XYZ file of C-alpha atoms in Angstrom:
443
model
C 0.097 0.043 -0.031
C 1.608 3.272 -1.053
C 1.531 6.587 0.831
C -1.244 7.973 -1.465
C -3.827 5.060 -0.920
C -2.981 5.371 2.959
C -3.792 9.005 2.918
C -7.051 8.423 0.880
C -8.017 5.835 3.452
C -7.212 7.865 6.558
C -9.219 10.870 5.028
C -12.221 8.398 4.294
C -12.088 7.139 7.789
C -12.029 10.647 9.348
C -14.960 11.575 7.112
C -16.808 8.551 8.304
C -16.230 9.511 11.919
C -17.052 13.104 11.258
C -20.530 12.061 10.018
C -21.392 9.778 13.033
C -24.445 11.405 14.733
C -26.242 8.149 15.837
C -25.000 5.508 18.366
C -27.084 2.355 19.213
C -26.644 -0.685 21.349
C -26.908 -3.946 19.233
C -28.314 -7.301 20.381
C -29.735 -10.414 18.961
C -33.170 -12.066 19.035
C -33.707 -15.350 17.391
C -30.728 -15.261 15.163
C -31.426 -11.644 13.667
C -29.383 -8.588 14.702
C -31.148 -5.357 16.294
C -30.352 -2.093 17.625
C -31.682 0.312 19.931
C -30.952 4.110 20.417
C -28.178 4.350 22.960
C -29.859 7.398 24.463
C -32.751 5.049 25.516
C -30.497 2.648 27.254
C -29.595 3.223 31.016
C -27.673 0.173 31.393
C -27.071 -3.489 30.418
C -27.482 -6.111 32.998
C -27.525 -9.788 33.791
C -30.391 -10.981 35.822
C -31.688 -14.371 36.949
C -34.316 -13.814 39.553
C -37.617 -11.975 38.923
C -40.475 -11.402 41.323
C -43.394 -13.204 39.411
C -46.614 -11.108 38.901
C -49.947 -12.978 38.498
C -52.712 -12.174 35.908
C -50.339 -10.465 33.695
C -49.461 -10.666 29.964
C -47.471 -13.673 28.984
C -44.468 -11.677 27.905
C -44.095 -10.133 31.481
C -41.531 -12.170 33.257
C -42.007 -10.245 36.604
C -40.570 -7.074 38.197
C -36.983 -6.553 39.637
C -35.597 -4.398 42.422
C -33.086 -2.213 40.419
C -31.073 -0.538 43.400
C -34.304 0.422 45.212
C -36.469 0.951 42.070
C -39.222 -1.608 41.204
C -39.012 -2.179 37.331
C -41.011 -4.444 35.079
C -39.107 -7.227 33.118
C -40.383 -7.993 29.533
C -39.217 -10.980 27.634
C -39.076 -9.486 24.120
C -38.896 -12.877 22.497
C -42.228 -13.887 24.015
C -43.742 -10.489 23.045
C -42.783 -10.921 19.410
C -43.528 -14.855 19.394
C -39.973 -15.530 18.791
C -38.231 -19.021 19.482
C -36.679 -18.966 22.990
C -33.616 -21.064 24.045
C -34.749 -22.877 27.205
C -31.374 -22.432 28.826
C -31.138 -24.159 32.272
C -28.383 -24.673 34.755
C -27.752 -27.912 36.622
C -30.259 -27.327 39.173
C -32.951 -26.775 36.736
C -33.123 -23.038 37.441
C -33.577 -20.508 34.849
C -30.254 -19.369 33.324
C -28.905 -15.613 33.645
C -30.564 -13.485 31.328
C -29.273 -10.642 29.313
C -31.195 -7.517 30.026
C -31.166 -4.045 28.489
C -32.406 -1.480 31.059
C -34.437 1.119 28.826
C -35.505 4.634 29.637
C -38.864 5.389 28.702
C -40.829 8.461 28.993
C -41.587 8.361 32.741
C -40.136 5.215 33.762
C -37.406 2.507 33.354
C -38.162 -1.106 31.915
C -36.032 -4.074 31.617
C -36.151 -6.371 28.547
C -34.775 -9.659 27.990
C -33.011 -10.584 24.806
C -30.609 -13.376 23.505
C -27.524 -11.649 23.731
C -26.022 -8.078 23.975
C -23.147 -7.376 21.473
C -21.766 -3.822 21.326
C -22.289 -0.005 20.808
C -21.756 1.079 17.300
C -21.854 4.641 15.627
C -23.357 5.501 12.440
C -24.537 8.500 10.172
C -28.246 8.721 10.525
C -28.654 9.239 6.990
C -27.589 5.802 6.228
C -30.554 4.494 8.064
C -33.133 3.112 5.331
C -36.866 2.646 6.134
C -37.903 -1.066 6.546
C -39.384 -2.804 3.451
C -43.079 -3.748 4.031
C -42.595 -7.334 4.668
C -39.254 -7.747 6.346
C -38.986 -9.527 9.692
C -41.076 -11.278 12.282
C -41.487 -8.132 14.364
C -44.432 -5.776 13.381
C -43.142 -3.024 11.061
C -44.854 -0.489 13.160
C -42.107 -1.135 15.850
C -38.969 -0.592 13.542
C -37.733 2.948 13.165
C -35.292 1.627 10.272
C -32.538 -0.691 8.991
C -28.915 -0.143 8.440
C -26.067 -2.366 6.873
C -22.788 -2.177 9.098
C -19.696 -4.257 8.651
C -21.507 -7.061 6.732
C -24.553 -7.151 9.209
C -27.989 -5.873 8.626
C -29.429 -4.272 11.733
C -33.277 -3.844 12.665
C -33.413 -0.582 14.619
C -36.348 -0.827 17.060
C -38.579 2.109 18.335
C -38.552 1.317 21.919
C -40.923 4.248 22.767
C -43.592 2.709 20.565
C -43.044 -0.729 21.503
C -43.462 -0.049 25.240
C -46.022 2.559 25.098
C -48.406 0.086 27.175
C -51.472 0.856 25.009
C -49.998 -1.370 22.088
C -49.458 -4.287 24.342
C -53.352 -4.384 25.049
C -54.158 -4.052 21.455
C -51.814 -6.788 20.304
C -53.109 -9.212 22.789
C -56.797 -8.426 22.210
C -56.527 -9.089 18.514
C -56.291 -12.682 19.680
C -59.999 -12.426 20.797
C -62.827 -12.135 18.357
C -64.587 -8.609 18.601
C -68.083 -9.112 20.128
C -71.009 -7.319 18.581
C -72.673 -4.537 20.600
C -75.534 -5.476 22.665
C -79.150 -6.192 21.193
C -80.635 -2.931 22.211
C -77.848 -0.753 21.329
C -77.476 -2.613 17.946
C -80.975 -1.782 17.161
C -80.445 1.905 17.942
C -77.125 1.859 16.072
C -79.256 0.615 12.980
C -81.881 3.422 13.304
C -79.170 6.019 13.358
C -77.299 4.052 10.413
C -80.423 4.746 8.243
C -80.100 8.172 9.012
C -76.554 8.307 8.010
C -75.043 5.142 6.515
C -71.569 5.843 7.528
C -72.460 5.716 11.440
C -72.329 2.009 11.779
C -68.792 1.908 10.119
C -67.837 4.640 12.662
C -69.057 2.247 15.514
C -67.228 -0.830 14.024
C -63.881 1.040 13.351
C -63.897 2.866 16.825
C -63.975 -0.741 18.366
C -61.300 -2.211 16.016
C -58.937 0.655 16.073
C -59.255 2.016 19.776
C -61.432 -0.798 21.475
C -63.865 1.953 22.099
C -67.390 0.284 22.205
C -70.525 2.362 21.514
C -73.302 1.382 24.015
C -75.957 3.525 26.001
C -73.215 4.736 28.039
C -71.748 6.917 25.229
C -74.059 6.665 22.261
C -75.483 10.208 22.346
C -71.892 11.652 22.441
C -70.916 9.430 19.544
C -73.911 10.417 17.644
C -73.166 14.171 18.194
C -69.558 13.824 17.400
C -70.534 11.997 14.250
C -72.498 14.856 13.102
C -69.713 17.200 13.938
C -67.085 14.857 12.176
C -69.061 14.393 9.123
C -69.352 18.193 8.601
C -65.706 18.601 9.194
C -64.735 15.810 6.807
C -67.097 17.150 3.930
C -65.812 20.626 4.281
C -62.154 19.524 4.122
C -62.818 16.957 1.385
C -61.926 14.034 3.622
C -63.431 10.682 3.847
C -65.870 10.434 6.703
C -64.882 6.700 7.461
C -62.108 6.127 10.055
C -59.214 4.650 8.037
C -56.586 4.120 10.586
C -55.831 4.531 14.362
C -54.909 8.246 13.776
C -58.539 8.899 12.477
C -60.048 7.184 15.507
C -57.858 9.306 17.899
C -58.872 12.391 16.158
C -62.540 11.419 16.414
C -62.258 10.494 20.076
C -60.050 13.468 21.033
C -63.063 15.582 22.595
C -64.363 12.581 24.281
C -62.004 12.616 27.208
C -62.545 14.532 30.521
C -60.710 17.475 31.724
C -57.230 16.740 32.872
C -57.287 13.095 31.738
C -54.222 11.306 32.780
C -52.847 14.392 34.561
C -53.306 16.244 37.855
C -56.568 17.975 38.185
C -56.430 21.698 38.114
C -58.257 23.940 40.783
C -61.250 24.623 38.649
C -62.142 20.853 38.403
C -61.179 20.229 42.013
C -63.752 22.850 43.176
C -66.421 21.276 41.322
C -65.607 17.819 42.300
C -65.087 18.754 45.929
C -68.489 20.537 46.091
C -70.390 17.168 44.927
C -68.494 15.024 47.697
C -70.911 13.632 50.103
C -70.680 14.831 53.714
C -69.102 12.865 56.223
C -68.348 13.748 59.802
C -65.164 11.592 60.200
C -64.569 7.968 60.429
C -63.319 6.073 57.413
C -63.561 7.236 53.627
C -63.154 4.313 51.250
C -62.515 5.106 47.624
C -62.205 2.879 44.414
C -60.302 4.128 41.487
C -60.159 1.542 38.620
C -58.371 2.476 35.466
C -55.937 4.766 37.398
C -53.222 4.657 34.720
C -50.025 6.431 35.793
C -51.791 7.716 39.101
C -51.635 11.454 38.705
C -55.524 11.630 38.909
C -55.378 9.281 41.885
C -53.064 11.942 43.555
C -55.304 14.682 42.886
C -58.224 12.829 44.215
C -56.281 12.006 47.385
C -55.339 15.560 47.999
C -59.043 16.710 47.652
C -60.208 14.226 50.081
C -57.616 14.989 52.535
C -58.697 18.458 52.353
C -62.279 17.773 52.341
C -62.136 15.290 55.252
C -59.140 16.327 57.483
C -60.372 14.341 60.388
C -61.136 11.031 58.541
C -59.128 7.751 57.926
C -58.939 7.821 53.913
C -58.075 4.834 51.786
C -58.089 4.772 47.997
C -57.874 1.414 46.096
C -56.206 2.397 42.686
C -56.172 -0.257 40.040
C -54.748 -0.574 36.480
C -54.021 -3.637 34.181
C -51.031 -1.676 32.868
C -47.942 -3.114 34.792
C -45.536 -0.526 33.526
C -47.652 2.451 34.829
C -48.837 0.871 38.007
C -45.205 -0.151 38.987
C -44.067 3.493 38.597
C -46.943 5.272 40.217
C -45.980 4.886 43.677
C -42.566 6.686 42.981
C -43.820 9.530 40.892
C -41.665 12.758 40.872
C -43.139 16.044 39.499
C -41.691 19.258 38.111
C -42.521 22.234 40.269
C -44.365 23.913 37.306
C -46.743 21.041 36.881
C -48.194 21.092 40.243
C -51.402 22.912 40.979
C -51.289 25.626 43.604
C -54.116 23.938 45.709
C -51.954 20.917 46.029
C -48.724 22.979 46.951
C -50.800 25.179 49.286
C -52.230 22.222 51.147
C -48.820 21.009 52.184
C -49.201 17.839 50.229
C -45.690 18.125 48.297
C -42.355 17.151 49.846
C -38.789 18.027 48.453
C -36.361 15.233 47.774
C -32.965 14.890 46.173
C -34.786 13.600 42.976
C -37.361 16.361 43.030
C -40.784 17.061 44.323
C -42.952 14.081 45.536
C -46.226 13.884 47.475
C -45.816 13.587 51.218
C -45.874 10.232 52.828
C -49.401 11.183 54.262
C -50.795 11.335 50.840
C -48.748 8.420 49.513
C -50.024 6.214 52.447
C -53.746 7.027 51.195
C -53.126 5.336 48.169
C -52.717 1.612 47.476
C -51.807 1.180 43.974
C -52.261 -2.534 42.708
C -51.915 -4.147 39.368
C -55.210 -5.706 38.708
C -57.705 -6.422 35.941
C -61.280 -5.298 37.129
C -62.856 -7.989 35.036
C -61.291 -10.596 37.451
C -62.679 -10.615 41.120
C -62.541 -7.321 42.867
C -61.625 -7.714 46.555
C -62.803 -4.323 47.414
C -64.890 -3.467 50.662
C -68.050 -1.293 50.487
C -66.832 2.189 49.227
C -68.164 5.672 49.685
C -66.824 6.925 46.375
C -65.739 5.297 42.964
C -63.917 7.417 40.612
C -63.983 5.816 36.944
C -63.775 8.650 34.489
C -63.262 7.459 30.900
C -62.953 3.994 31.815
C -65.926 2.038 30.992
C -66.270 2.953 27.368
C -63.212 1.004 26.635
C -64.538 -2.149 27.932
C -66.695 -4.413 25.672
C -70.254 -3.956 26.178
C -71.078 -7.026 28.504
C -68.288 -6.055 30.573
C -69.604 -2.487 30.719
C -72.744 -4.036 32.193
C -70.789 -6.360 34.486
C -68.885 -3.621 36.020
C -71.512 -1.282 36.331
C -73.541 -3.823 38.382
C -70.468 -4.184 40.463
C -70.235 -0.745 41.154
C -73.985 -0.721 42.257
C -73.155 -3.757 44.597
C -69.869 -2.062 46.196
C -71.075 1.414 46.432
C -72.720 2.429 49.710
C -76.213 3.579 49.757
C -75.492 7.141 50.011
C -72.114 7.037 48.098
C -70.921 8.787 44.905
C -70.030 7.526 41.558
C -68.110 9.682 39.043
C -67.713 8.578 35.213
C -66.108 10.411 32.474
C -67.546 13.769 31.265
C -69.157 11.986 28.150
C -70.498 8.805 29.666
C -73.967 8.647 31.081
C -75.953 6.086 32.893
C -79.491 6.056 32.015
C -80.751 3.269 34.224
C -83.523 4.096 36.760
C -81.071 2.673 39.411
C -78.916 5.794 39.030
C -79.862 9.328 39.844
C -77.612 11.811 38.045
C -76.156 15.095 39.672
C -74.906 17.520 37.144
C -72.844 20.398 38.133
C -70.922 22.530 35.218
C -68.481 19.978 33.506
C -69.023 17.145 35.941
C -72.001 14.676 36.514
C -71.895 12.093 39.312
C -74.480 9.491 40.426
C -76.159 8.301 43.346
C -78.033 5.051 43.622
C -81.722 5.201 43.744
C -83.533 3.557 46.659
C -84.213 -0.143 46.262
């Protein structure tokens, strides 16, 4: 090799290094090579012991204590229906697993892979979109592919894979979609005659977002359909919902104020004004579908202020293992905390940031639980289930409403979503501004 060739190679290598703007951790699954953005990886680890969690998805191996922080452990091979090597040691116990600890938006998560290889740097302009039929893994989870040192790497989108919602969708697709109940089906048919596209909207909401149209939400869907039709026709769009994005846009106005977030003062004041009077004693509350827990914390602060002398207990359930495992350790930015929570003295400063005080944390019992299983809840004074029932199949909606009636005390209060209505004579609606709550009628 002459000096001119060496000089050209050095220049080429220097140019390649200058163009590197993306690094990824590479690993293998079932004989294929994958990569994930290094900015999403907190650390790599080898773990052999997980704490089993019952009634969860098959791909959830359990939870693990990572230096004081409880994280969920997902087996990516099971999640994507790939072959798994059943390695056992001499005593028949599971072998040590290779685990990537990923940083998601609000939490950490461990994922098991076959092997973890190395870190490589590339120029992001070299990343190509995946072909339509490329791999065993759904293409929606792949952000791109790249060839590097004679290997083809599939780059995974960890945020999209572990968003939680997609897990439910993927596993529910194994179940056959049930038709809406007979009475609602007749009403839908009537409205479909008035507007033929209406029945299609009902079906596609169930398909794309597992939103089931029943008497609980039929009036809202009907009004939204009129608004949606006018909007689509004025902009030259099809009225039909063609994909998940269309369904999300259709449902955007459905959700209650501050869904998934801390309630602000205006909503707190309305909610507080509707709470039943209690002289003291114990206030028992059920909050199914609590998600990441921010609404539950709002609820706990409001109850603590409303009932200063009472012993308060909130049972908060959700079937998202990721969200329920991170809820007890939530840390807040100061600017995100409403003034009534700060003024009430419900926030404590820690080294990691602002957290709710132990008094508030002790009020709430976060539990991983699917409400369609047996609910070991005592008689309660208050049930808060905002924007929750509409995402259950029609038969399950009826089942859970019946359970609400059974578990709510005679003078208790039920709070549903802003656009959900109970029309049964067994329930009496009390409306106040943006909020409607329900009391049981006399037997």
